[in-house]
PDB file of C-alpha atoms and ligand atoms in Angstrom:
ATOM      1  CA  MET A   1      17.140  31.390  31.411  1.00  0.00           C
ATOM      2  CA  PRO A   2      15.471  34.824  30.643  1.00  0.00           C
ATOM      3  CA  PHE A   3      11.808  35.929  31.222  1.00  0.00           C
ATOM      4  CA  LEU A   4       9.563  37.387  28.835  1.00  0.00           C
ATOM      5  CA  ILE A   5       7.504  40.013  31.093  1.00  0.00           C
ATOM      6  CA  LEU A   6       4.235  40.840  29.706  1.00  0.00           C
ATOM      7  CA  SER A   7       1.651  43.064  31.153  1.00  0.00           C
ATOM      8  CA  ASP A   8      -1.882  44.909  30.292  1.00  0.00           C
ATOM      9  CA  ILE A   9      -2.285  43.087  27.063  1.00  0.00           C
ATOM     10  CA  HIS A  10      -6.332  44.280  27.150  1.00  0.00           C
ATOM     11  CA  ALA A  11      -7.196  41.914  24.089  1.00  0.00           C
ATOM     12  CA  ASN A  12      -4.610  43.701  21.668  1.00  0.00           C
ATOM     13  CA  LEU A  13      -3.510  40.852  18.909  1.00  0.00           C
ATOM     14  CA  GLU A  14      -1.581  42.923  16.843  1.00  0.00           C
ATOM     15  CA  ALA A  15       0.372  44.354  19.848  1.00  0.00           C
ATOM     16  CA  LEU A  16       1.096  40.852  21.083  1.00  0.00           C
ATOM     17  CA  GLU A  17       2.295  39.677  17.821  1.00  0.00           C
ATOM     18  CA  ALA A  18       4.721  42.435  17.321  1.00  0.00           C
ATOM     19  CA  VAL A  19       5.744  41.880  20.827  1.00  0.00           C
ATOM     20  CA  LEU A  20       6.800  38.094  20.125  1.00  0.00           C
ATOM     21  CA  ALA A  21       7.953  38.665  16.952  1.00  0.00           C
ATOM     22  CA  ASP A  22      10.483  41.342  18.393  1.00  0.00           C
ATOM     23  CA  ALA A  23      11.294  39.297  21.581  1.00  0.00           C
ATOM     24  CA  ARG A  24      11.813  35.886  19.296  1.00  0.00           C
ATOM     25  CA  ARG A  25      14.885  34.130  20.638  1.00  0.00           C
ATOM     26  CA  ARG A  26      15.716  36.595  23.866  1.00  0.00           C
ATOM     27  CA  TYR A  27      13.532  34.472  26.623  1.00  0.00           C
ATOM     28  CA  ASP A  28      12.597  31.194  27.107  1.00  0.00           C
ATOM     29  CA  ARG A  29       9.817  31.629  29.735  1.00  0.00           C
ATOM     30  CA  ILE A  30       7.022  34.307  29.743  1.00  0.00           C
ATOM     31  CA  LEU A  31       5.046  35.694  33.047  1.00  0.00           C
ATOM     32  CA  CYS A  32       1.972  37.818  32.408  1.00  0.00           C
ATOM     33  CA  LEU A  33       0.808  40.783  35.317  1.00  0.00           C
ATOM     34  CA  GLY A  34      -2.671  40.684  34.242  1.00  0.00           C
ATOM     35  CA  ASP A  35      -5.480  42.528  32.138  1.00  0.00           C
ATOM     36  CA  LEU A  36      -5.271  40.085  29.106  1.00  0.00           C
ATOM     37  CA  VAL A  37      -8.824  41.334  28.352  1.00  0.00           C
ATOM     38  CA  GLY A  38     -10.498  44.465  28.469  1.00  0.00           C
ATOM     39  CA  TYR A  39     -10.696  47.372  26.000  1.00  0.00           C
ATOM     40  CA  GLY A  40      -9.599  45.235  22.859  1.00  0.00           C
ATOM     41  CA  ALA A  41     -11.332  43.297  20.510  1.00  0.00           C
ATOM     42  CA  ASP A  42      -9.552  40.030  20.677  1.00  0.00           C
ATOM     43  CA  PRO A  43     -10.400  38.489  24.336  1.00  0.00           C
ATOM     44  CA  ASN A  44     -10.513  35.233  23.235  1.00  0.00           C
ATOM     45  CA  ALA A  45      -7.322  35.093  20.945  1.00  0.00           C
ATOM     46  CA  ILE A  46      -5.676  36.462  23.770  1.00  0.00           C
ATOM     47  CA  VAL A  47      -6.716  34.101  26.662  1.00  0.00           C
ATOM     48  CA  GLU A  48      -6.137  31.303  24.306  1.00  0.00           C
ATOM     49  CA  TRP A  49      -2.216  32.322  23.537  1.00  0.00           C
ATOM     50  CA  VAL A  50      -1.715  32.797  27.307  1.00  0.00           C
ATOM     51  CA  ARG A  51      -3.313  29.270  28.460  1.00  0.00           C
ATOM     52  CA  GLU A  52      -0.889  27.687  25.911  1.00  0.00           C
ATOM     53  CA  ASN A  53       2.493  29.998  26.335  1.00  0.00           C
ATOM     54  CA  VAL A  54       2.480  31.473  29.663  1.00  0.00           C
ATOM     55  CA  ALA A  55       4.358  29.921  32.139  1.00  0.00           C
ATOM     56  CA  VAL A  56       2.500  31.855  35.139  1.00  0.00           C
ATOM     57  CA  ALA A  57      -0.231  34.409  34.726  1.00  0.00           C
ATOM     58  CA  ILE A  58      -2.054  36.212  37.591  1.00  0.00           C
ATOM     59  CA  ARG A  59      -5.214  38.203  37.354  1.00  0.00           C
ATOM     60  CA  GLY A  60      -5.525  41.961  36.793  1.00  0.00           C
ATOM     61  CA  ASN A  61      -8.530  44.138  37.555  1.00  0.00           C
ATOM     62  CA  HIS A  62     -10.295  43.416  33.855  1.00  0.00           C
ATOM     63  CA  ASP A  63     -10.012  40.262  34.199  1.00  0.00           C
ATOM     64  CA  ARG A  64     -11.476  39.857  37.138  1.00  0.00           C
ATOM     65  CA  ALA A  65     -14.364  42.035  36.007  1.00  0.00           C
ATOM     66  CA  SER A  66     -14.830  40.375  32.758  1.00  0.00           C
ATOM     67  CA  ALA A  67     -14.914  36.883  34.367  1.00  0.00           C
ATOM     68  CA  ALA A  68     -16.883  37.083  37.348  1.00  0.00           C
ATOM     69  CA  GLU A  69     -20.209  35.961  38.267  1.00  0.00           C
ATOM     70  CA  ASP A  70     -18.721  36.863  41.944  1.00  0.00           C
ATOM     71  CA  PRO A  71     -19.419  39.732  43.802  1.00  0.00           C
ATOM     72  CA  THR A  72     -15.619  41.464  43.696  1.00  0.00           C
ATOM     73  CA  GLY A  73     -16.056  41.083  39.969  1.00  0.00           C
ATOM     74  CA  LEU A  74     -18.989  43.317  39.837  1.00  0.00           C
ATOM     75  CA  ASP A  75     -17.828  45.374  42.411  1.00  0.00           C
ATOM     76  CA  THR A  76     -14.712  46.386  40.480  1.00  0.00           C
ATOM     77  CA  ILE A  77     -17.551  46.985  37.411  1.00  0.00           C
ATOM     78  CA  GLU A  78     -18.868  49.828  39.499  1.00  0.00           C
ATOM     79  CA  THR A  79     -15.538  51.477  39.706  1.00  0.00           C
ATOM     80  CA  PHE A  80     -14.776  51.688  36.358  1.00  0.00           C
ATOM     81  CA  ASN A  81     -15.559  54.738  33.912  1.00  0.00           C
ATOM     82  CA  PRO A  82     -18.576  54.673  31.495  1.00  0.00           C
ATOM     83  CA  THR A  83     -15.826  53.618  28.939  1.00  0.00           C
ATOM     84  CA  ALA A  84     -14.212  50.603  30.444  1.00  0.00           C
ATOM     85  CA  GLN A  85     -17.824  49.427  31.665  1.00  0.00           C
ATOM     86  CA  THR A  86     -19.226  49.351  28.204  1.00  0.00           C
ATOM     87  CA  SER A  87     -15.832  47.362  26.923  1.00  0.00           C
ATOM     88  CA  THR A  88     -16.015  45.135  30.181  1.00  0.00           C
ATOM     89  CA  TYR A  89     -19.851  44.400  29.201  1.00  0.00           C
ATOM     90  CA  TRP A  90     -18.675  43.655  25.601  1.00  0.00           C
ATOM     91  CA  THR A  91     -16.143  41.374  27.080  1.00  0.00           C
ATOM     92  CA  ARG A  92     -18.067  39.358  28.984  1.00  0.00           C
ATOM     93  CA  ARG A  93     -20.195  38.457  26.205  1.00  0.00           C
ATOM     94  CA  ALA A  94     -18.026  38.191  24.173  1.00  0.00           C
ATOM     95  CA  LEU A  95     -15.697  35.620  25.780  1.00  0.00           C
ATOM     96  CA  LEU A  96     -15.968  31.668  25.408  1.00  0.00           C
ATOM     97  CA  PRO A  97     -16.917  29.828  28.816  1.00  0.00           C
ATOM     98  CA  GLY A  98     -13.681  28.005  28.722  1.00  0.00           C
ATOM     99  CA  ASN A  99     -11.841  31.275  28.527  1.00  0.00           C
ATOM    100  CA  ARG A 100     -14.098  33.092  31.024  1.00  0.00           C
ATOM    101  CA  ALA A 101     -13.517  30.144  33.418  1.00  0.00           C
ATOM    102  CA  TYR A 102      -9.732  30.383  32.905  1.00  0.00           C
ATOM    103  CA  LEU A 103     -10.004  34.339  33.633  1.00  0.00           C
ATOM    104  CA  GLU A 104     -11.823  33.735  36.289  1.00  0.00           C
ATOM    105  CA  ALA A 105      -9.260  30.962  38.235  1.00  0.00           C
ATOM    106  CA  LEU A 106      -6.633  33.274  37.494  1.00  0.00           C
ATOM    107  CA  PRO A 107      -4.691  33.946  40.886  1.00  0.00           C
ATOM    108  CA  ARG A 108      -4.434  37.271  42.694  1.00  0.00           C
ATOM    109  CA  GLY A 109      -1.198  38.699  42.970  1.00  0.00           C
ATOM    110  CA  PRO A 110       1.511  38.654  44.850  1.00  0.00           C
ATOM    111  CA  LEU A 111       2.579  35.461  43.318  1.00  0.00           C
ATOM    112  CA  PHE A 112       6.156  34.233  44.042  1.00  0.00           C
ATOM    113  CA  TYR A 113       7.858  32.673  40.901  1.00  0.00           C
ATOM    114  CA  GLN A 114      11.237  31.713  40.638  1.00  0.00           C
ATOM    115  CA  GLY A 115      12.655  34.281  43.005  1.00  0.00           C
ATOM    116  CA  VAL A 116      10.544  37.078  41.854  1.00  0.00           C
ATOM    117  CA  ASP A 117       6.992  39.014  42.834  1.00  0.00           C
ATOM    118  CA  LEU A 118       4.437  39.723  40.624  1.00  0.00           C
ATOM    119  CA  VAL A 119       1.552  41.652  41.320  1.00  0.00           C
ATOM    120  CA  HIS A 120      -0.658  43.641  39.221  1.00  0.00           C
ATOM    121  CA  GLY A 121      -0.804  47.051  41.026  1.00  0.00           C
ATOM    122  CA  SER A 122       1.079  46.877  43.975  1.00  0.00           C
ATOM    123  CA  PRO A 123       2.135  44.462  46.734  1.00  0.00           C
ATOM    124  CA  ALA A 124      -0.499  45.943  48.840  1.00  0.00           C
ATOM    125  CA  ASP A 125      -3.656  45.964  46.714  1.00  0.00           C
ATOM    126  CA  GLU A 126      -4.002  44.487  43.116  1.00  0.00           C
ATOM    127  CA  ASP A 127      -5.782  48.208  42.223  1.00  0.00           C
ATOM    128  CA  GLU A 128      -3.239  50.435  43.831  1.00  0.00           C
ATOM    129  CA  TYR A 129      -1.569  52.417  40.961  1.00  0.00           C
ATOM    130  CA  VAL A 130       1.990  52.734  41.471  1.00  0.00           C
ATOM    131  CA  ILE A 131       2.998  55.752  39.372  1.00  0.00           C
ATOM    132  CA  ALA A 132       5.443  58.451  41.226  1.00  0.00           C
ATOM    133  CA  VAL A 133       7.985  57.960  43.767  1.00  0.00           C
ATOM    134  CA  SER A 134       5.800  58.652  46.627  1.00  0.00           C
ATOM    135  CA  ASP A 135       3.488  55.769  45.950  1.00  0.00           C
ATOM    136  CA  ALA A 136       6.234  53.462  45.750  1.00  0.00           C
ATOM    137  CA  ALA A 137       8.201  54.626  48.982  1.00  0.00           C
ATOM    138  CA  PRO A 138       5.750  52.999  51.280  1.00  0.00           C
ATOM    139  CA  LEU A 139       5.684  49.643  49.704  1.00  0.00           C
ATOM    140  CA  PHE A 140       9.395  49.098  50.713  1.00  0.00           C
ATOM    141  CA  ASP A 141       8.246  47.237  53.912  1.00  0.00           C
ATOM    142  CA  LEU A 142       5.861  45.108  52.076  1.00  0.00           C
ATOM    143  CA  LEU A 143       8.411  43.540  49.317  1.00  0.00           C
ATOM    144  CA  GLY A 144       8.840  39.990  49.708  1.00  0.00           C
ATOM    145  CA  ALA A 145      11.264  39.465  46.842  1.00  0.00           C
ATOM    146  CA  PRO A 146      14.324  41.681  45.564  1.00  0.00           C
ATOM    147  CA  LEU A 147      12.472  41.967  42.507  1.00  0.00           C
ATOM    148  CA  THR A 148       8.860  42.433  41.962  1.00  0.00           C
ATOM    149  CA  PHE A 149       7.452  42.928  38.551  1.00  0.00           C
ATOM    150  CA  PHE A 150       4.025  44.622  38.409  1.00  0.00           C
ATOM    151  CA  GLY A 151       1.642  46.559  35.959  1.00  0.00           C
ATOM    152  CA  HIS A 152      -1.803  48.128  35.960  1.00  0.00           C
ATOM    153  CA  THR A 153      -0.339  51.839  35.300  1.00  0.00           C
ATOM    154  CA  HIS A 154       0.307  51.087  31.509  1.00  0.00           C
ATOM    155  CA  LYS A 155       3.827  53.185  32.124  1.00  0.00           C
ATOM    156  CA  GLN A 156       7.095  51.370  31.702  1.00  0.00           C
ATOM    157  CA  GLY A 157       9.743  52.041  33.845  1.00  0.00           C
ATOM    158  CA  GLY A 158       9.733  51.440  37.893  1.00  0.00           C
ATOM    159  CA  PHE A 159      11.604  52.049  40.961  1.00  0.00           C
ATOM    160  CA  ARG A 160      14.879  51.312  42.699  1.00  0.00           C
ATOM    161  CA  LEU A 161      14.211  51.205  46.396  1.00  0.00           C
ATOM    162  CA  ALA A 162      16.265  51.108  49.506  1.00  0.00           C
ATOM    163  CA  ARG A 163      15.046  51.832  52.989  1.00  0.00           C
ATOM    164  CA  ARG A 164      15.445  55.517  53.119  1.00  0.00           C
ATOM    165  CA  THR A 165      15.877  56.337  49.089  1.00  0.00           C
ATOM    166  CA  THR A 166      13.429  55.675  46.115  1.00  0.00           C
ATOM    167  CA  ARG A 167      14.564  56.388  42.543  1.00  0.00           C
ATOM    168  CA  PRO A 168      12.748  55.945  39.616  1.00  0.00           C
ATOM    169  CA  LEU A 169      14.033  53.736  36.929  1.00  0.00           C
ATOM    170  CA  GLN A 170      14.551  55.078  33.623  1.00  0.00           C
ATOM    171  CA  PRO A 171      12.371  53.234  30.433  1.00  0.00           C
ATOM    172  CA  GLU A 172      13.474  52.044  27.479  1.00  0.00           C
ATOM    173  CA  ARG A 173      17.214  51.182  28.994  1.00  0.00           C
ATOM    174  CA  THR A 174      18.801  48.119  30.360  1.00  0.00           C
ATOM    175  CA  PHE A 175      19.712  48.046  33.773  1.00  0.00           C
ATOM    176  CA  GLU A 176      21.526  46.167  36.017  1.00  0.00           C
ATOM    177  CA  LEU A 177      20.509  44.828  39.258  1.00  0.00           C
ATOM    178  CA  GLU A 178      21.859  45.715  41.809  1.00  0.00           C
ATOM    179  CA  PRO A 179      22.513  44.082  45.580  1.00  0.00           C
ATOM    180  CA  ASP A 180      21.317  45.684  48.369  1.00  0.00           C
ATOM    181  CA  TYR A 181      18.576  47.268  46.451  1.00  0.00           C
ATOM    182  CA  TYR A 182      14.873  45.960  45.948  1.00  0.00           C
ATOM    183  CA  TYR A 183      13.222  46.888  42.426  1.00  0.00           C
ATOM    184  CA  LEU A 184       9.412  47.422  41.695  1.00  0.00           C
ATOM    185  CA  VAL A 185       9.616  46.885  38.075  1.00  0.00           C
ATOM    186  CA  ASN A 186       6.872  47.749  35.600  1.00  0.00           C
ATOM    187  CA  PRO A 187       7.105  46.136  31.645  1.00  0.00           C
ATOM    188  CA  GLY A 188       4.884  48.733  30.379  1.00  0.00           C
ATOM    189  CA  SER A 189       1.674  47.494  28.389  1.00  0.00           C
ATOM    190  CA  VAL A 190       1.521  45.539  25.250  1.00  0.00           C
ATOM    191  CA  GLY A 191      -1.894  46.259  24.241  1.00  0.00           C
ATOM    192  CA  GLN A 192      -2.611  50.050  25.550  1.00  0.00           C
ATOM    193  CA  PRO A 193       0.472  52.063  26.809  1.00  0.00           C
ATOM    194  CA  ARG A 194      -0.476  55.329  28.256  1.00  0.00           C
ATOM    195  CA  ASP A 195       3.018  57.090  28.605  1.00  0.00           C
ATOM    196  CA  GLY A 196       2.632  59.201  25.118  1.00  0.00           C
ATOM    197  CA  ASP A 197       4.320  56.386  23.262  1.00  0.00           C
ATOM    198  CA  PRO A 198       1.898  54.139  21.371  1.00  0.00           C
ATOM    199  CA  ARG A 199       4.526  51.203  20.477  1.00  0.00           C
ATOM    200  CA  ALA A 200       3.624  48.177  22.586  1.00  0.00           C
ATOM    201  CA  ALA A 201       5.808  47.609  25.810  1.00  0.00           C
ATOM    202  CA  TYR A 202       7.457  45.066  27.484  1.00  0.00           C
ATOM    203  CA  ALA A 203      10.555  43.734  29.391  1.00  0.00           C
ATOM    204  CA  VAL A 204      13.017  40.889  29.413  1.00  0.00           C
ATOM    205  CA  TYR A 205      14.419  39.820  32.814  1.00  0.00           C
ATOM    206  CA  SER A 206      17.730  37.866  32.838  1.00  0.00           C
ATOM    207  CA  PRO A 207      18.469  36.125  36.295  1.00  0.00           C
ATOM    208  CA  GLU A 208      21.923  34.873  35.030  1.00  0.00           C
ATOM    209  CA  GLU A 209      23.023  38.477  33.781  1.00  0.00           C
ATOM    210  CA  CYS A 210      20.942  40.260  36.729  1.00  0.00           C
ATOM    211  CA  THR A 211      19.716  42.374  34.231  1.00  0.00           C
ATOM    212  CA  VAL A 212      15.817  43.765  32.916  1.00  0.00           C
ATOM    213  CA  GLU A 213      15.662  45.541  29.657  1.00  0.00           C
ATOM    214  CA  PHE A 214      12.830  47.519  28.629  1.00  0.00           C
ATOM    215  CA  ARG A 215      11.825  47.236  24.899  1.00  0.00           C
ATOM    216  CA  ARG A 216       9.253  48.845  22.748  1.00  0.00           C
ATOM    217  CA  VAL A 217       8.136  47.563  19.177  1.00  0.00           C
ATOM    218  CA  ALA A 218       5.872  49.525  17.141  1.00  0.00           C
ATOM    219  CA  TYR A 219       2.839  47.560  15.764  1.00  0.00           C
ATOM    220  CA  ASP A 220       0.118  47.528  13.420  1.00  0.00           C
ATOM    221  CA  VAL A 221      -2.164  50.083  15.435  1.00  0.00           C
ATOM    222  CA  ASP A 222      -4.659  50.742  12.279  1.00  0.00           C
ATOM    223  CA  ARG A 223      -5.702  47.015  11.998  1.00  0.00           C
ATOM    224  CA  ALA A 224      -6.228  46.849  16.114  1.00  0.00           C
ATOM    225  CA  ALA A 225      -8.078  50.090  16.147  1.00  0.00           C
ATOM    226  CA  ALA A 226     -10.325  49.014  12.930  1.00  0.00           C
ATOM    227  CA  LYS A 227     -11.114  45.776  14.749  1.00  0.00           C
ATOM    228  CA  ILE A 228     -12.205  47.704  18.017  1.00  0.00           C
ATOM    229  CA  ARG A 229     -14.663  50.027  15.865  1.00  0.00           C
ATOM    230  CA  ALA A 230     -15.632  47.035  13.985  1.00  0.00           C
ATOM    231  CA  ALA A 231     -16.645  45.754  17.550  1.00  0.00           C
ATOM    232  CA  GLY A 232     -19.164  48.444  18.129  1.00  0.00           C
ATOM    233  CA  LEU A 233     -16.916  49.281  21.393  1.00  0.00           C
ATOM    234  CA  PRO A 234     -15.969  53.063  21.978  1.00  0.00           C
ATOM    235  CA  GLU A 235     -14.340  55.299  19.597  1.00  0.00           C
ATOM    236  CA  PHE A 236     -12.277  56.575  22.386  1.00  0.00           C
ATOM    237  CA  LEU A 237     -10.598  53.355  22.605  1.00  0.00           C
ATOM    238  CA  ALA A 238      -9.574  52.815  19.201  1.00  0.00           C
ATOM    239  CA  ALA A 239      -7.950  56.700  19.040  1.00  0.00           C
ATOM    240  CA  ARG A 240      -6.043  56.371  22.305  1.00  0.00           C
ATOM    241  CA  LEU A 241      -4.040  53.333  20.667  1.00  0.00           C
ATOM    242  CA  HIS A 242      -2.529  56.150  17.820  1.00  0.00           C
ATOM    243  CA  GLU A 243      -1.729  58.571  21.017  1.00  0.00           C
ATOM    244  CA  GLY A 244      -0.275  55.918  23.052  1.00  0.00           C
ATOM    245  CA  LEU A 245      -2.448  57.412  25.994  1.00  0.00           C
TER     246      LEU A 245
HETATM  247 ZN1   ZN B   1      -4.614  47.774  32.312  1.00  0.00          ZN
END
């Protein structure tokens, strides 16, 4: 029963559609690590798709900021750079009430599901960026399950951890989960990759085979970028999709 692992879709419908076409018949359940919305031009379409198709989802910082009337959401906006703030206010206005309520009710990670932990940033803090070995190693004692999926950095990859050693995982490879190790795995971002590769990123986890496969797929970046421009969102959000940065 493989799982499709998606993170940081960021309201990019073209990227999501390409991922689903590429992943067809490779999975039977979908897990989502947050940041459904923000930056992209299709927040309602993405939230509606998640509501209908995803087995379990947790919130990301953009979901919290875009949906919330509550102070933590508003505090989140304060920490955003001007481009992210503009897109958050745009998203708040665009979201239909039912979709906004769904985002506001999304659980915060870590969330344990079917033997794996799901977090947006890190097991310690949903807003923390886990980028380097030096970020991951101190988290060892906080890992509840041997396999934790995380997002937030928009960089595909992750870490294999033991008490004394933490090693990076190579993106775009399938790797086998070895006993005696813990894993922090980032499927990458569906809708706004930031590792210099503009292709949409995702992962497939097979509990039976004890493997995680990192995958990338090209999508219609021109169309997604054109929608961002037509929506009046900042030009940078359209341009960066072409670079994958
Ligand atoms: Zn994100």
